[in-house]
mmCIF file of C-alpha atoms in Angstrom:
data_model
loop_
_atom_site.group_PDB
_atom_site.id
_atom_site.type_symbol
_atom_site.label_atom_id
_atom_site.label_comp_id
_atom_site.label_asym_id
_atom_site.label_seq_id
_atom_site.Cartn_x
_atom_site.Cartn_y
_atom_site.Cartn_z
ATOM 1 C CA MET Y 1 -0.156 -0.398 -0.002
ATOM 2 C CA HIS Y 2 1.651 3.405 -0.782
ATOM 3 C CA PRO Y 3 1.673 6.143 1.661
ATOM 4 C CA ALA Y 4 -1.188 9.143 2.146
ATOM 5 C CA VAL Y 5 0.062 12.734 0.970
ATOM 6 C CA PHE Y 6 -1.397 14.788 2.708
ATOM 7 C CA LEU Y 7 -0.752 19.106 1.378
ATOM 8 C CA SER Y 8 -0.030 22.047 3.088
ATOM 9 C CA LEU Y 9 -3.435 24.182 3.459
ATOM 10 C CA PRO Y 10 -1.847 26.726 0.633
ATOM 11 C CA ASP Y 11 -1.082 24.069 -1.522
ATOM 12 C CA LEU Y 12 -4.578 22.462 -1.420
ATOM 13 C CA ARG Y 13 -5.822 25.726 -2.258
ATOM 14 C CA CYS Y 14 -3.915 26.093 -4.962
ATOM 15 C CA SER Y 15 -4.649 22.993 -6.560
ATOM 16 C CA LEU Y 16 -8.145 23.395 -5.868
ATOM 17 C CA LEU Y 17 -7.511 26.836 -8.175
ATOM 18 C CA LEU Y 18 -6.478 25.289 -10.836
ATOM 19 C CA LEU Y 19 -8.810 22.587 -10.536
ATOM 20 C CA VAL Y 20 -12.139 24.767 -10.883
ATOM 21 C CA THR Y 21 -10.899 27.796 -13.545
ATOM 22 C CA TRP Y 22 -9.705 23.954 -16.132
ATOM 23 C CA VAL Y 23 -13.139 23.470 -15.395
ATOM 24 C CA PHE Y 24 -14.886 26.508 -15.964
ATOM 25 C CA THR Y 25 -12.746 28.237 -18.584
ATOM 26 C CA PRO Y 26 -15.199 28.555 -21.862
ATOM 27 C CA VAL Y 27 -13.585 26.689 -25.172
ATOM 28 C CA THR Y 28 -12.062 29.366 -27.275
ATOM 29 C CA THR Y 29 -11.405 29.249 -30.399
ATOM 30 C CA GLU Y 30 -9.276 31.196 -33.047
ATOM 31 C CA ILE Y 31 -10.527 32.190 -35.844
ATOM 32 C CA THR Y 32 -9.434 30.016 -39.364
ATOM 33 C CA SER Y 33 -7.755 33.046 -41.111
ATOM 34 C CA LEU Y 34 -8.755 32.177 -45.456
ATOM 35 C CA ASP Y 35 -6.472 32.808 -48.172
ATOM 36 C CA THR Y 36 -5.625 31.372 -51.261
ATOM 37 C CA GLU Y 37 -4.136 27.748 -50.565
ATOM 38 C CA ASN Y 38 -7.287 26.687 -47.986
ATOM 39 C CA ILE Y 39 -10.057 28.338 -48.401
ATOM 40 C CA ASP Y 40 -11.644 25.847 -50.787
ATOM 41 C CA ASP Y 41 -10.441 23.301 -48.802
ATOM 42 C CA ILE Y 42 -12.384 25.016 -45.259
ATOM 43 C CA LEU Y 43 -15.676 25.909 -46.577
ATOM 44 C CA ASN Y 44 -15.892 22.625 -48.934
ATOM 45 C CA ASN Y 45 -15.238 20.857 -46.132
ATOM 46 C CA ALA Y 46 -17.868 22.929 -43.251
ATOM 47 C CA ASP Y 47 -21.215 21.742 -43.238
ATOM 48 C CA VAL Y 48 -21.932 25.520 -42.635
ATOM 49 C CA ALA Y 49 -19.213 28.347 -42.476
ATOM 50 C CA LEU Y 50 -19.874 32.176 -40.922
ATOM 51 C CA VAL Y 51 -17.122 34.114 -42.983
ATOM 52 C CA ASN Y 52 -16.436 37.526 -41.927
ATOM 53 C CA PHE Y 53 -14.131 40.360 -44.762
ATOM 54 C CA TYR Y 54 -12.580 42.442 -43.290
ATOM 55 C CA ALA Y 55 -10.078 45.691 -43.832
ATOM 56 C CA ASP Y 56 -7.782 45.742 -40.970
ATOM 57 C CA TRP Y 57 -8.143 50.070 -41.444
ATOM 58 C CA CYS Y 58 -12.012 50.389 -41.303
ATOM 59 C CA ARG Y 59 -13.628 51.272 -37.996
ATOM 60 C CA PHE Y 60 -16.743 48.520 -37.660
ATOM 61 C CA SER Y 61 -14.705 46.308 -38.772
ATOM 62 C CA GLN Y 62 -12.398 47.010 -35.430
ATOM 63 C CA MET Y 63 -15.328 46.594 -33.923
ATOM 64 C CA LEU Y 64 -16.930 43.586 -35.094
ATOM 65 C CA HIS Y 65 -13.340 41.431 -34.491
ATOM 66 C CA PRO Y 66 -14.294 40.462 -30.562
ATOM 67 C CA ILE Y 67 -17.251 40.556 -31.329
ATOM 68 C CA PHE Y 68 -16.861 37.821 -34.178
ATOM 69 C CA GLU Y 69 -15.085 35.707 -31.738
ATOM 70 C CA GLU Y 70 -17.101 35.040 -28.927
ATOM 71 C CA ALA Y 71 -20.284 34.043 -31.391
ATOM 72 C CA SER Y 72 -17.036 31.416 -32.288
ATOM 73 C CA ASN Y 73 -17.033 30.678 -28.647
ATOM 74 C CA VAL Y 74 -20.440 30.644 -27.125
ATOM 75 C CA ILE Y 75 -21.086 27.787 -31.074
ATOM 76 C CA LYS Y 76 -17.948 26.008 -30.484
ATOM 77 C CA GLU Y 77 -20.084 24.954 -27.088
ATOM 78 C CA GLU Y 78 -22.559 23.202 -28.522
ATOM 79 C CA TYR Y 79 -21.274 22.067 -32.024
ATOM 80 C CA PRO Y 80 -17.661 21.034 -31.113
ATOM 81 C CA ASN Y 81 -17.159 18.883 -34.562
ATOM 82 C CA GLU Y 82 -14.723 20.820 -36.526
ATOM 83 C CA ASN Y 83 -17.002 20.649 -39.988
ATOM 84 C CA GLN Y 84 -19.512 21.459 -38.109
ATOM 85 C CA VAL Y 85 -19.836 24.902 -38.173
ATOM 86 C CA VAL Y 86 -16.487 26.944 -38.901
ATOM 87 C CA PHE Y 87 -16.177 31.152 -38.213
ATOM 88 C CA ALA Y 88 -13.969 31.864 -40.393
ATOM 89 C CA ARG Y 89 -11.976 35.793 -41.229
ATOM 90 C CA VAL Y 90 -10.414 37.024 -45.091
ATOM 91 C CA ASP Y 91 -8.031 40.021 -44.712
ATOM 92 C CA CYS Y 92 -9.428 41.872 -48.144
ATOM 93 C CA ASP Y 93 -6.535 43.346 -48.634
ATOM 94 C CA GLN Y 94 -3.646 40.594 -48.744
ATOM 95 C CA HIS Y 95 -6.557 38.757 -50.042
ATOM 96 C CA SER Y 96 -8.486 41.144 -52.687
ATOM 97 C CA ASP Y 97 -7.846 38.048 -55.228
ATOM 98 C CA ILE Y 98 -10.944 35.850 -53.101
ATOM 99 C CA ALA Y 99 -12.967 39.949 -51.856
ATOM 100 C CA GLN Y 100 -12.934 39.665 -55.403
ATOM 101 C CA ARG Y 101 -14.662 36.421 -56.158
ATOM 102 C CA TYR Y 102 -16.681 37.080 -54.499
ATOM 103 C CA ARG Y 103 -17.781 40.682 -55.039
ATOM 104 C CA ILE Y 104 -17.558 42.124 -51.521
ATOM 105 C CA SER Y 105 -17.950 45.879 -52.041
ATOM 106 C CA LYS Y 106 -17.731 47.303 -48.291
ATOM 107 C CA TYR Y 107 -16.592 46.138 -44.517
ATOM 108 C CA PRO Y 108 -17.491 44.138 -42.686
ATOM 109 C CA THR Y 109 -19.556 42.443 -45.175
ATOM 110 C CA LEU Y 110 -20.650 38.558 -43.606
ATOM 111 C CA LYS Y 111 -21.369 35.829 -45.938
ATOM 112 C CA LEU Y 112 -22.929 32.130 -45.517
ATOM 113 C CA PHE Y 113 -21.428 29.317 -47.125
ATOM 114 C CA ARG Y 114 -23.040 25.298 -47.102
ATOM 115 C CA ASN Y 115 -20.551 22.768 -47.752
ATOM 116 C CA GLY Y 116 -19.020 25.596 -50.158
ATOM 117 C CA MET Y 117 -21.634 27.117 -51.512
ATOM 118 C CA MET Y 118 -22.199 30.924 -50.687
ATOM 119 C CA MET Y 119 -25.575 31.958 -49.865
ATOM 120 C CA LYS Y 120 -27.338 34.952 -51.513
ATOM 121 C CA ARG Y 121 -28.461 36.231 -48.283
ATOM 122 C CA GLU Y 122 -25.523 37.685 -45.934
ATOM 123 C CA TYR Y 123 -25.800 38.613 -43.185
ATOM 124 C CA ARG Y 124 -26.939 41.737 -42.449
ATOM 125 C CA GLY Y 125 -28.468 41.335 -38.596
ATOM 126 C CA GLN Y 126 -27.431 42.874 -35.158
ATOM 127 C CA ARG Y 127 -24.401 42.545 -34.365
ATOM 128 C CA SER Y 128 -23.987 41.332 -31.479
ATOM 129 C CA VAL Y 129 -22.835 37.888 -29.575
ATOM 130 C CA LYS Y 130 -26.014 36.522 -29.276
ATOM 131 C CA ALA Y 131 -27.181 37.635 -32.891
ATOM 132 C CA LEU Y 132 -25.162 36.363 -34.437
ATOM 133 C CA ALA Y 133 -25.978 32.883 -32.435
ATOM 134 C CA ASP Y 134 -29.142 33.068 -32.768
ATOM 135 C CA TYR Y 135 -28.377 33.399 -36.763
ATOM 136 C CA ILE Y 136 -26.202 30.126 -37.183
ATOM 137 C CA ARG Y 137 -28.735 28.225 -34.166
ATOM 138 C CA GLN Y 138 -31.830 28.369 -37.039
ATOM 139 C CA GLN Y 139 -29.257 28.424 -40.317
ATOM 140 C CA LYS Y 140 -28.156 24.311 -37.977
ATOM 141 C CA SER Y 141 -31.168 23.384 -37.205
ATOM 142 C CA ASP Y 142 -33.825 21.173 -39.533
ATOM 143 C CA PRO Y 143 -35.139 23.889 -42.374
ATOM 144 C CA VAL Y 144 -37.916 20.105 -43.785
ATOM 145 C CA GLN Y 145 -40.780 20.422 -41.990
ATOM 146 C CA GLU Y 146 -41.707 16.313 -41.627
ATOM 147 C CA LEU Y 147 -45.112 15.353 -42.506
ATOM 148 C CA HIS Y 148 -46.989 12.886 -39.790
ATOM 149 C CA ASP Y 149 -50.368 12.971 -41.804
ATOM 150 C CA LEU Y 150 -50.903 13.761 -45.119
ATOM 151 C CA ALA Y 151 -54.091 15.877 -44.126
ATOM 152 C CA GLU Y 152 -51.369 17.898 -42.593
ATOM 153 C CA VAL Y 153 -51.531 19.602 -46.721
ATOM 154 C CA THR Y 154 -54.380 20.842 -46.788
ATOM 155 C CA THR Y 155 -53.375 23.081 -43.428
ATOM 156 C CA LEU Y 156 -50.430 24.538 -45.093
ATOM 157 C CA ASP Y 157 -50.474 28.411 -45.348
ATOM 158 C CA ARG Y 158 -50.457 28.917 -49.036
ATOM 159 C CA SER Y 159 -49.152 32.305 -48.286
ATOM 160 C CA LYS Y 160 -45.905 30.935 -49.372
ATOM 161 C CA ARG Y 161 -44.289 28.889 -52.158
ATOM 162 C CA ASN Y 162 -44.369 25.523 -50.615
ATOM 163 C CA ILE Y 163 -42.103 22.354 -51.702
ATOM 164 C CA ILE Y 164 -43.275 18.860 -50.597
ATOM 165 C CA GLY Y 165 -41.295 15.851 -50.764
ATOM 166 C CA TYR Y 166 -42.370 12.086 -50.810
ATOM 167 C CA PHE Y 167 -40.416 9.276 -49.786
ATOM 168 C CA GLU Y 168 -39.940 5.911 -49.226
ATOM 169 C CA GLN Y 169 -37.323 6.407 -47.167
ATOM 170 C CA LYS Y 170 -35.450 9.380 -45.460
ATOM 171 C CA ASP Y 171 -32.077 7.272 -45.284
ATOM 172 C CA SER Y 172 -31.790 7.836 -49.247
ATOM 173 C CA GLU Y 173 -29.816 9.859 -51.971
ATOM 174 C CA ASN Y 174 -33.160 11.620 -53.267
ATOM 175 C CA TYR Y 175 -33.804 12.538 -49.483
ATOM 176 C CA ARG Y 176 -30.076 14.421 -49.801
ATOM 177 C CA VAL Y 177 -30.547 16.063 -53.007
ATOM 178 C CA PHE Y 178 -33.357 17.711 -50.913
ATOM 179 C CA GLU Y 179 -32.656 18.142 -48.105
ATOM 180 C CA ARG Y 180 -28.928 20.042 -49.609
ATOM 181 C CA VAL Y 181 -31.578 22.115 -51.936
ATOM 182 C CA ALA Y 182 -33.769 22.654 -48.638
ATOM 183 C CA ASN Y 183 -30.553 23.906 -46.544
ATOM 184 C CA ILE Y 184 -29.511 26.223 -49.510
ATOM 185 C CA LEU Y 185 -33.164 27.792 -50.345
ATOM 186 C CA HIS Y 186 -35.567 27.946 -47.517
ATOM 187 C CA ASP Y 187 -35.927 31.603 -46.873
ATOM 188 C CA ASP Y 188 -37.731 32.009 -49.797
ATOM 189 C CA CYS Y 189 -39.867 28.539 -49.460
ATOM 190 C CA ALA Y 190 -41.688 25.774 -47.718
ATOM 191 C CA PHE Y 191 -40.008 22.548 -47.219
ATOM 192 C CA LEU Y 192 -41.887 19.748 -46.152
ATOM 193 C CA SER Y 193 -41.616 15.833 -46.600
ATOM 194 C CA ALA Y 194 -43.601 12.684 -46.295
ATOM 195 C CA PHE Y 195 -41.539 8.731 -45.959
ATOM 196 C CA GLY Y 196 -42.565 5.035 -45.727
ATOM 197 C CA ALA Y 197 -46.225 4.825 -45.015
ATOM 198 C CA VAL Y 198 -47.120 8.108 -44.766
ATOM 199 C CA SER Y 199 -46.304 9.181 -48.510
ATOM 200 C CA LYS Y 200 -47.317 5.664 -50.195
ATOM 201 C CA PRO Y 201 -50.622 7.810 -51.239
ATOM 202 C CA GLU Y 202 -48.712 10.288 -53.095
ATOM 203 C CA ARG Y 203 -45.572 7.466 -54.414
ATOM 204 C CA TYR Y 204 -47.401 5.874 -56.908
ATOM 205 C CA SER Y 205 -44.751 6.256 -59.736
ATOM 206 C CA GLY Y 206 -41.715 6.048 -56.701
ATOM 207 C CA ASP Y 207 -40.732 8.953 -54.623
ATOM 208 C CA ASN Y 208 -41.452 12.898 -56.212
ATOM 209 C CA ILE Y 209 -40.938 16.500 -55.361
ATOM 210 C CA ILE Y 210 -44.374 18.317 -55.562
ATOM 211 C CA TYR Y 211 -44.294 22.421 -55.782
ATOM 212 C CA LYS Y 212 -47.701 23.929 -54.651
ATOM 213 C CA PRO Y 213 -47.724 27.797 -55.866
ATOM 214 C CA PRO Y 214 -49.386 30.606 -52.948
ATOM 215 C CA GLY Y 215 -53.528 30.916 -53.177
ATOM 216 C CA HIS Y 216 -55.572 27.927 -53.873
ATOM 217 C CA SER Y 217 -56.396 28.759 -57.506
ATOM 218 C CA ALA Y 218 -52.815 27.274 -58.763
ATOM 219 C CA PRO Y 219 -52.339 24.424 -60.224
ATOM 220 C CA ASP Y 220 -49.367 21.726 -58.754
ATOM 221 C CA MET Y 221 -46.122 21.376 -60.009
ATOM 222 C CA VAL Y 222 -44.315 18.154 -60.279
ATOM 223 C CA TYR Y 223 -41.080 17.440 -60.819
ATOM 224 C CA LEU Y 224 -39.704 15.296 -63.180
ATOM 225 C CA GLY Y 225 -36.163 14.774 -63.012
ATOM 226 C CA SER Y 226 -33.344 13.219 -61.700
ATOM 227 C CA MET Y 227 -33.730 13.389 -57.890
ATOM 228 C CA THR Y 228 -30.592 12.818 -57.472
ATOM 229 C CA ASN Y 229 -29.448 15.248 -59.616
ATOM 230 C CA PHE Y 230 -28.700 17.866 -57.166
ATOM 231 C CA ASP Y 231 -27.920 20.917 -60.253
ATOM 232 C CA GLY Y 232 -31.834 20.282 -61.582
ATOM 233 C CA THR Y 233 -33.353 19.665 -58.463
ATOM 234 C CA TYR Y 234 -31.837 23.058 -57.586
ATOM 235 C CA ASN Y 235 -32.820 24.781 -60.674
ATOM 236 C CA TRP Y 236 -35.919 23.041 -60.678
ATOM 237 C CA ILE Y 237 -37.145 24.146 -56.701
ATOM 238 C CA GLN Y 238 -34.915 28.211 -56.865
ATOM 239 C CA ASP Y 239 -37.664 28.442 -60.579
ATOM 240 C CA LYS Y 240 -40.094 28.022 -57.888
ATOM 241 C CA CYS Y 241 -39.106 29.635 -55.154
ATOM 242 C CA VAL Y 242 -37.624 33.004 -56.159
ATOM 243 C CA PRO Y 243 -40.130 34.442 -58.486
ATOM 244 C CA LEU Y 244 -39.153 36.209 -61.390
ATOM 245 C CA VAL Y 245 -41.155 39.383 -59.774
ATOM 246 C CA ARG Y 246 -40.065 40.339 -56.080
ATOM 247 C CA GLU Y 247 -41.420 41.765 -53.281
ATOM 248 C CA ILE Y 248 -38.985 44.704 -52.134
ATOM 249 C CA THR Y 249 -40.052 45.060 -47.692
ATOM 250 C CA PHE Y 250 -37.236 46.986 -45.813
ATOM 251 C CA GLU Y 251 -36.109 43.802 -44.432
ATOM 252 C CA ASN Y 252 -35.179 42.349 -48.473
ATOM 253 C CA GLY Y 253 -34.614 46.279 -49.866
ATOM 254 C CA GLU Y 254 -30.758 46.537 -48.900
ATOM 255 C CA GLU Y 255 -30.260 43.213 -50.257
ATOM 256 C CA LEU Y 256 -32.085 44.077 -53.482
ATOM 257 C CA THR Y 257 -30.481 47.804 -53.310
ATOM 258 C CA GLU Y 258 -26.814 46.164 -53.760
ATOM 259 C CA GLU Y 259 -27.594 43.972 -56.498
ATOM 260 C CA GLY Y 260 -27.072 46.997 -57.874
ATOM 261 C CA LEU Y 261 -29.429 46.307 -60.640
ATOM 262 C CA PRO Y 262 -32.617 49.351 -61.688
ATOM 263 C CA PHE Y 263 -35.964 47.968 -59.951
ATOM 264 C CA LEU Y 264 -38.538 48.177 -61.979
ATOM 265 C CA ILE Y 265 -41.458 48.390 -59.631
ATOM 266 C CA LEU Y 266 -45.224 48.118 -59.687
ATOM 267 C CA PHE Y 267 -47.082 49.343 -57.117
ATOM 268 C CA HIS Y 268 -50.149 48.367 -56.252
ATOM 269 C CA MET Y 269 -52.745 48.227 -53.564
ATOM 270 C CA LYS Y 270 -51.748 44.424 -51.091
ATOM 271 C CA GLU Y 271 -55.145 43.330 -51.919
ATOM 272 C CA ASP Y 272 -55.078 44.846 -55.810
ATOM 273 C CA THR Y 273 -53.716 41.594 -56.841
ATOM 274 C CA GLU Y 274 -55.236 41.164 -60.433
ATOM 275 C CA SER Y 275 -52.732 44.117 -61.403
ATOM 276 C CA LEU Y 276 -49.951 41.988 -59.666
ATOM 277 C CA GLU Y 277 -50.794 39.549 -61.653
ATOM 278 C CA ILE Y 278 -50.757 41.181 -65.293
ATOM 279 C CA PHE Y 279 -47.960 43.019 -64.428
ATOM 280 C CA GLN Y 280 -46.661 39.293 -64.127
ATOM 281 C CA ASN Y 281 -47.180 38.637 -67.655
ATOM 282 C CA GLU Y 282 -46.237 41.235 -68.760
ATOM 283 C CA VAL Y 283 -42.951 40.840 -67.355
ATOM 284 C CA ALA Y 284 -43.017 37.132 -68.277
ATOM 285 C CA ARG Y 285 -43.560 37.824 -71.986
ATOM 286 C CA GLN Y 286 -41.648 41.174 -72.708
ATOM 287 C CA LEU Y 287 -38.766 41.441 -70.507
ATOM 288 C CA ILE Y 288 -37.266 37.956 -69.669
ATOM 289 C CA SER Y 289 -34.426 38.496 -71.397
ATOM 290 C CA GLU Y 290 -33.969 41.468 -69.151
ATOM 291 C CA LYS Y 291 -33.467 39.376 -66.665
ATOM 292 C CA GLY Y 292 -30.187 39.799 -65.723
ATOM 293 C CA THR Y 293 -30.060 43.759 -65.997
ATOM 294 C CA ILE Y 294 -33.282 45.480 -64.003
ATOM 295 C CA ASN Y 295 -35.004 44.024 -60.919
ATOM 296 C CA PHE Y 296 -38.492 43.059 -61.545
ATOM 297 C CA LEU Y 297 -40.001 44.162 -58.359
ATOM 298 C CA HIS Y 298 -43.967 45.458 -56.265
ATOM 299 C CA ALA Y 299 -44.247 46.627 -53.463
ATOM 300 C CA ASP Y 300 -47.345 47.980 -51.119
ATOM 301 C CA CYS Y 301 -48.360 51.086 -51.668
ATOM 302 C CA ASP Y 302 -48.685 51.896 -48.279
ATOM 303 C CA LYS Y 303 -46.006 51.755 -46.592
ATOM 304 C CA PHE Y 304 -44.053 53.224 -49.858
ATOM 305 C CA ARG Y 305 -45.962 56.091 -49.950
ATOM 306 C CA HIS Y 306 -42.726 58.060 -49.298
ATOM 307 C CA PRO Y 307 -41.002 56.726 -52.752
ATOM 308 C CA LEU Y 308 -45.007 57.766 -54.750
ATOM 309 C CA LEU Y 309 -44.578 60.843 -53.283
ATOM 310 C CA HIS Y 310 -41.275 61.359 -54.911
ATOM 311 C CA ILE Y 311 -43.442 61.057 -58.389
ATOM 312 C CA GLN Y 312 -45.739 63.123 -57.734
ATOM 313 C CA LYS Y 313 -47.915 60.303 -56.408
ATOM 314 C CA THR Y 314 -50.207 58.734 -53.672
ATOM 315 C CA PRO Y 315 -51.732 55.898 -53.415
ATOM 316 C CA ALA Y 316 -54.893 56.610 -54.628
ATOM 317 C CA ASP Y 317 -52.933 56.619 -57.711
ATOM 318 C CA CYS Y 318 -52.293 52.567 -57.735
ATOM 319 C CA PRO Y 319 -51.469 50.810 -59.860
ATOM 320 C CA VAL Y 320 -48.530 52.789 -60.296
ATOM 321 C CA ILE Y 321 -45.079 50.972 -62.591
ATOM 322 C CA ALA Y 322 -41.703 53.044 -62.210
ATOM 323 C CA ILE Y 323 -38.488 53.293 -62.635
ATOM 324 C CA ASP Y 324 -35.794 53.666 -59.986
ATOM 325 C CA SER Y 325 -31.618 53.854 -61.907
ATOM 326 C CA PHE Y 326 -30.103 54.346 -57.970
ATOM 327 C CA ARG Y 327 -29.914 57.864 -59.619
ATOM 328 C CA HIS Y 328 -33.580 59.063 -60.502
ATOM 329 C CA MET Y 329 -37.059 57.419 -61.265
ATOM 330 C CA TYR Y 330 -38.796 57.609 -64.107
ATOM 331 C CA VAL Y 331 -43.287 56.990 -64.209
ATOM 332 C CA PHE Y 332 -44.536 54.857 -66.798
ATOM 333 C CA GLY Y 333 -47.539 57.039 -67.275
ATOM 334 C CA ASP Y 334 -50.916 54.826 -67.338
ATOM 335 C CA PHE Y 335 -51.399 51.513 -66.266
ATOM 336 C CA ARG Y 336 -53.471 49.520 -68.849
ATOM 337 C CA ASP Y 337 -51.155 50.415 -70.815
ATOM 338 C CA VAL Y 338 -49.242 48.107 -70.182
ATOM 339 C CA LEU Y 339 -51.118 45.099 -72.087
ATOM 340 C CA ILE Y 340 -49.770 47.017 -75.653
ATOM 341 C CA PRO Y 341 -47.743 44.872 -77.005
ATOM 342 C CA GLY Y 342 -44.213 46.410 -76.538
ATOM 343 C CA LYS Y 343 -44.804 49.173 -74.543
ATOM 344 C CA LEU Y 344 -43.117 47.800 -70.739
ATOM 345 C CA LYS Y 345 -40.424 46.782 -73.121
ATOM 346 C CA GLN Y 346 -38.982 49.981 -74.961
ATOM 347 C CA PHE Y 347 -39.774 51.230 -71.481
ATOM 348 C CA VAL Y 348 -36.816 49.922 -69.878
ATOM 349 C CA PHE Y 349 -34.765 49.654 -72.945
ATOM 350 C CA ASP Y 350 -35.773 53.635 -73.646
ATOM 351 C CA LEU Y 351 -33.450 53.469 -69.884
ATOM 352 C CA HIS Y 352 -30.672 51.777 -70.585
ATOM 353 C CA SER Y 353 -30.403 53.801 -74.147
ATOM 354 C CA GLY Y 354 -30.310 56.881 -71.753
ATOM 355 C CA LYS Y 355 -33.020 58.077 -73.229
ATOM 356 C CA LEU Y 356 -35.298 58.615 -70.647
ATOM 357 C CA HIS Y 357 -32.706 60.732 -68.652
ATOM 358 C CA ARG Y 358 -32.559 62.706 -71.978
ATOM 359 C CA GLU Y 359 -35.503 63.548 -71.885
ATOM 360 C CA PHE Y 360 -36.799 64.390 -68.277
ATOM 361 C CA HIS Y 361 -33.512 67.027 -69.219
ATOM 362 C CA HIS Y 362 -34.522 68.218 -72.607
ATOM 363 C CA GLY Y 363 -37.603 67.543 -72.967
ATOM 364 C CA PRO Y 364 -39.270 64.928 -75.965
ATOM 365 C CA ASP Y 365 -36.568 63.481 -78.137
ATOM 366 C CA PRO Y 366 -36.690 64.883 -81.420
ATOM 367 C CA THR Y 367 -36.679 61.622 -83.465
ATOM 368 C CA ASP Y 368 -40.866 61.316 -81.286
ATOM 369 C CA THR Y 369 -42.089 64.493 -82.718
ATOM 370 C CA ALA Y 370 -44.396 64.675 -85.930
ATOM 371 C CA PRO Y 371 -42.087 66.437 -88.723
ATOM 372 C CA GLY Y 372 -42.637 70.001 -88.722
ATOM 373 C CA GLN Y 373 -43.149 69.714 -85.100
ATOM 374 C CA GLN Y 374 -40.937 72.791 -83.826
ATOM 375 C CA VAL Y 375 -39.084 71.030 -80.926
ATOM 376 C CA GLN Y 376 -38.772 73.005 -77.522
ATOM 377 C CA ASP Y 377 -35.790 72.034 -75.477
ATOM 378 C CA VAL Y 378 -36.988 72.146 -71.276
ATOM 379 C CA ALA Y 379 -35.168 70.806 -68.509
ATOM 380 C CA SER Y 380 -37.092 69.809 -65.476
ATOM 381 C CA SER Y 381 -35.342 68.036 -62.740
ATOM 382 C CA PRO Y 382 -36.271 64.603 -62.864
ATOM 383 C CA PRO Y 383 -37.832 63.160 -59.055
ATOM 384 C CA GLU Y 384 -34.537 61.792 -56.748
ATOM 385 C CA SER Y 385 -33.904 57.967 -56.257
ATOM 386 C CA SER Y 386 -35.839 56.964 -53.928
ATOM 387 C CA PHE Y 387 -34.852 53.478 -52.758
ATOM 388 C CA GLN Y 388 -30.710 54.389 -52.923
ATOM 389 C CA LYS Y 389 -31.936 55.389 -49.497
ATOM 390 C CA LEU Y 390 -31.931 52.177 -48.767
ATOM 391 C CA ALA Y 391 -28.594 51.411 -49.376
ATOM 392 C CA PRO Y 392 -26.020 49.879 -46.863
ATOM 393 C CA SER Y 393 -25.127 52.458 -44.543
ATOM 394 C CA GLU Y 394 -22.185 54.818 -44.373
ATOM 395 C CA TYR Y 395 -22.797 54.120 -40.234
ATOM 396 C CA ARG Y 396 -22.743 50.577 -40.634
ATOM 397 C CA TYR Y 397 -19.965 50.340 -43.079
ATOM 398 C CA THR Y 398 -17.629 51.469 -44.679
ATOM 399 C CA LEU Y 399 -18.566 51.241 -48.158
ATOM 400 C CA LEU Y 400 -15.716 50.288 -51.480
ATOM 401 C CA ARG Y 401 -17.276 52.718 -54.261
ATOM 402 C CA ASP Y 402 -19.729 54.320 -55.532
ATOM 403 C CA ARG Y 403 -22.655 52.850 -57.638
ATOM 404 C CA ASP Y 404 -23.070 53.447 -61.676
ATOM 405 C CA GLU Y 405 -26.417 55.964 -62.443
ATOM 406 C CA LEU Y 406 -28.157 56.106 -65.218
#
């Protein structure tokens, strides 16, 4: 038997202090610094990665650093596995090639990645430890709601776009692809799934995916492609979840403005779905080829009274169509003219050609006047952009460049 070892009181206190310190010291993590050598490997292997694009000289970046590090420590305790959640950063002065690759136009910019794929929506919330941690917890939650009875389908919120997957087994490649797509697009659609005996009545030809559009009148649509093909499944669901004509709100205004494309906006009363449907149909018919040059949006007249005032309109004048070029706003004229073939398309072409801008400053284009008709130079001051005010604020970011304006 070994003899007992007794510690003196000072030694005992020291040992207890060391033990308590070891037990209660929080887990600390070092933020992963990304460069051209490691960025693809780290991001591709991370389930979720939040990346801080910063510059050392930017005061907002300096303020964020300790908050970002503490949020990383909090999340690391909840998700200790190395690749579950990664907090990383890019010094954009040292790695300008990476900044250009991800189109960084302001510091700090926080972008979310899933298995190496950058999500369209960056983090724009409060810069606090709690807000960042809550954001990551939300990103780690299951994006797919499981149905336990097909009767639940009749109680879905039909104001949303619903994607429903019917699978024989949850542990299948079909469902893994579906879940991966849901992780990316869950902000745009509600994703639901059913398995086994519950889903069997809907699996008469095998596993399938159904899209239920908003409203009760539009028919369901079925995905006919390969369910193990991620690109095909993603593209089909994205086309259903992200409409050609999107609603602009005060919540997504900064994001839409930062895309850098002019706005073609329908202002309409919330209950006026008929005008919205007409606008959506004409945009699809006349302007589908312009999708990459202008954003097609609709806005609630009551919520966006201020932009209407800029063009000397009120909610009583709605529906109203206008373009905001981020320098000026231009009014389409009579809403009913949208049904004239090519009229809406010409309005957009006149923006890109500079004709709208010239006419506001110098009166009608001489090429549009009748032969012999006298053309008078009429100086005017077009209404200033209203939606530019929703762009990222200089009180929150260091902005790197001014937007080219039409």
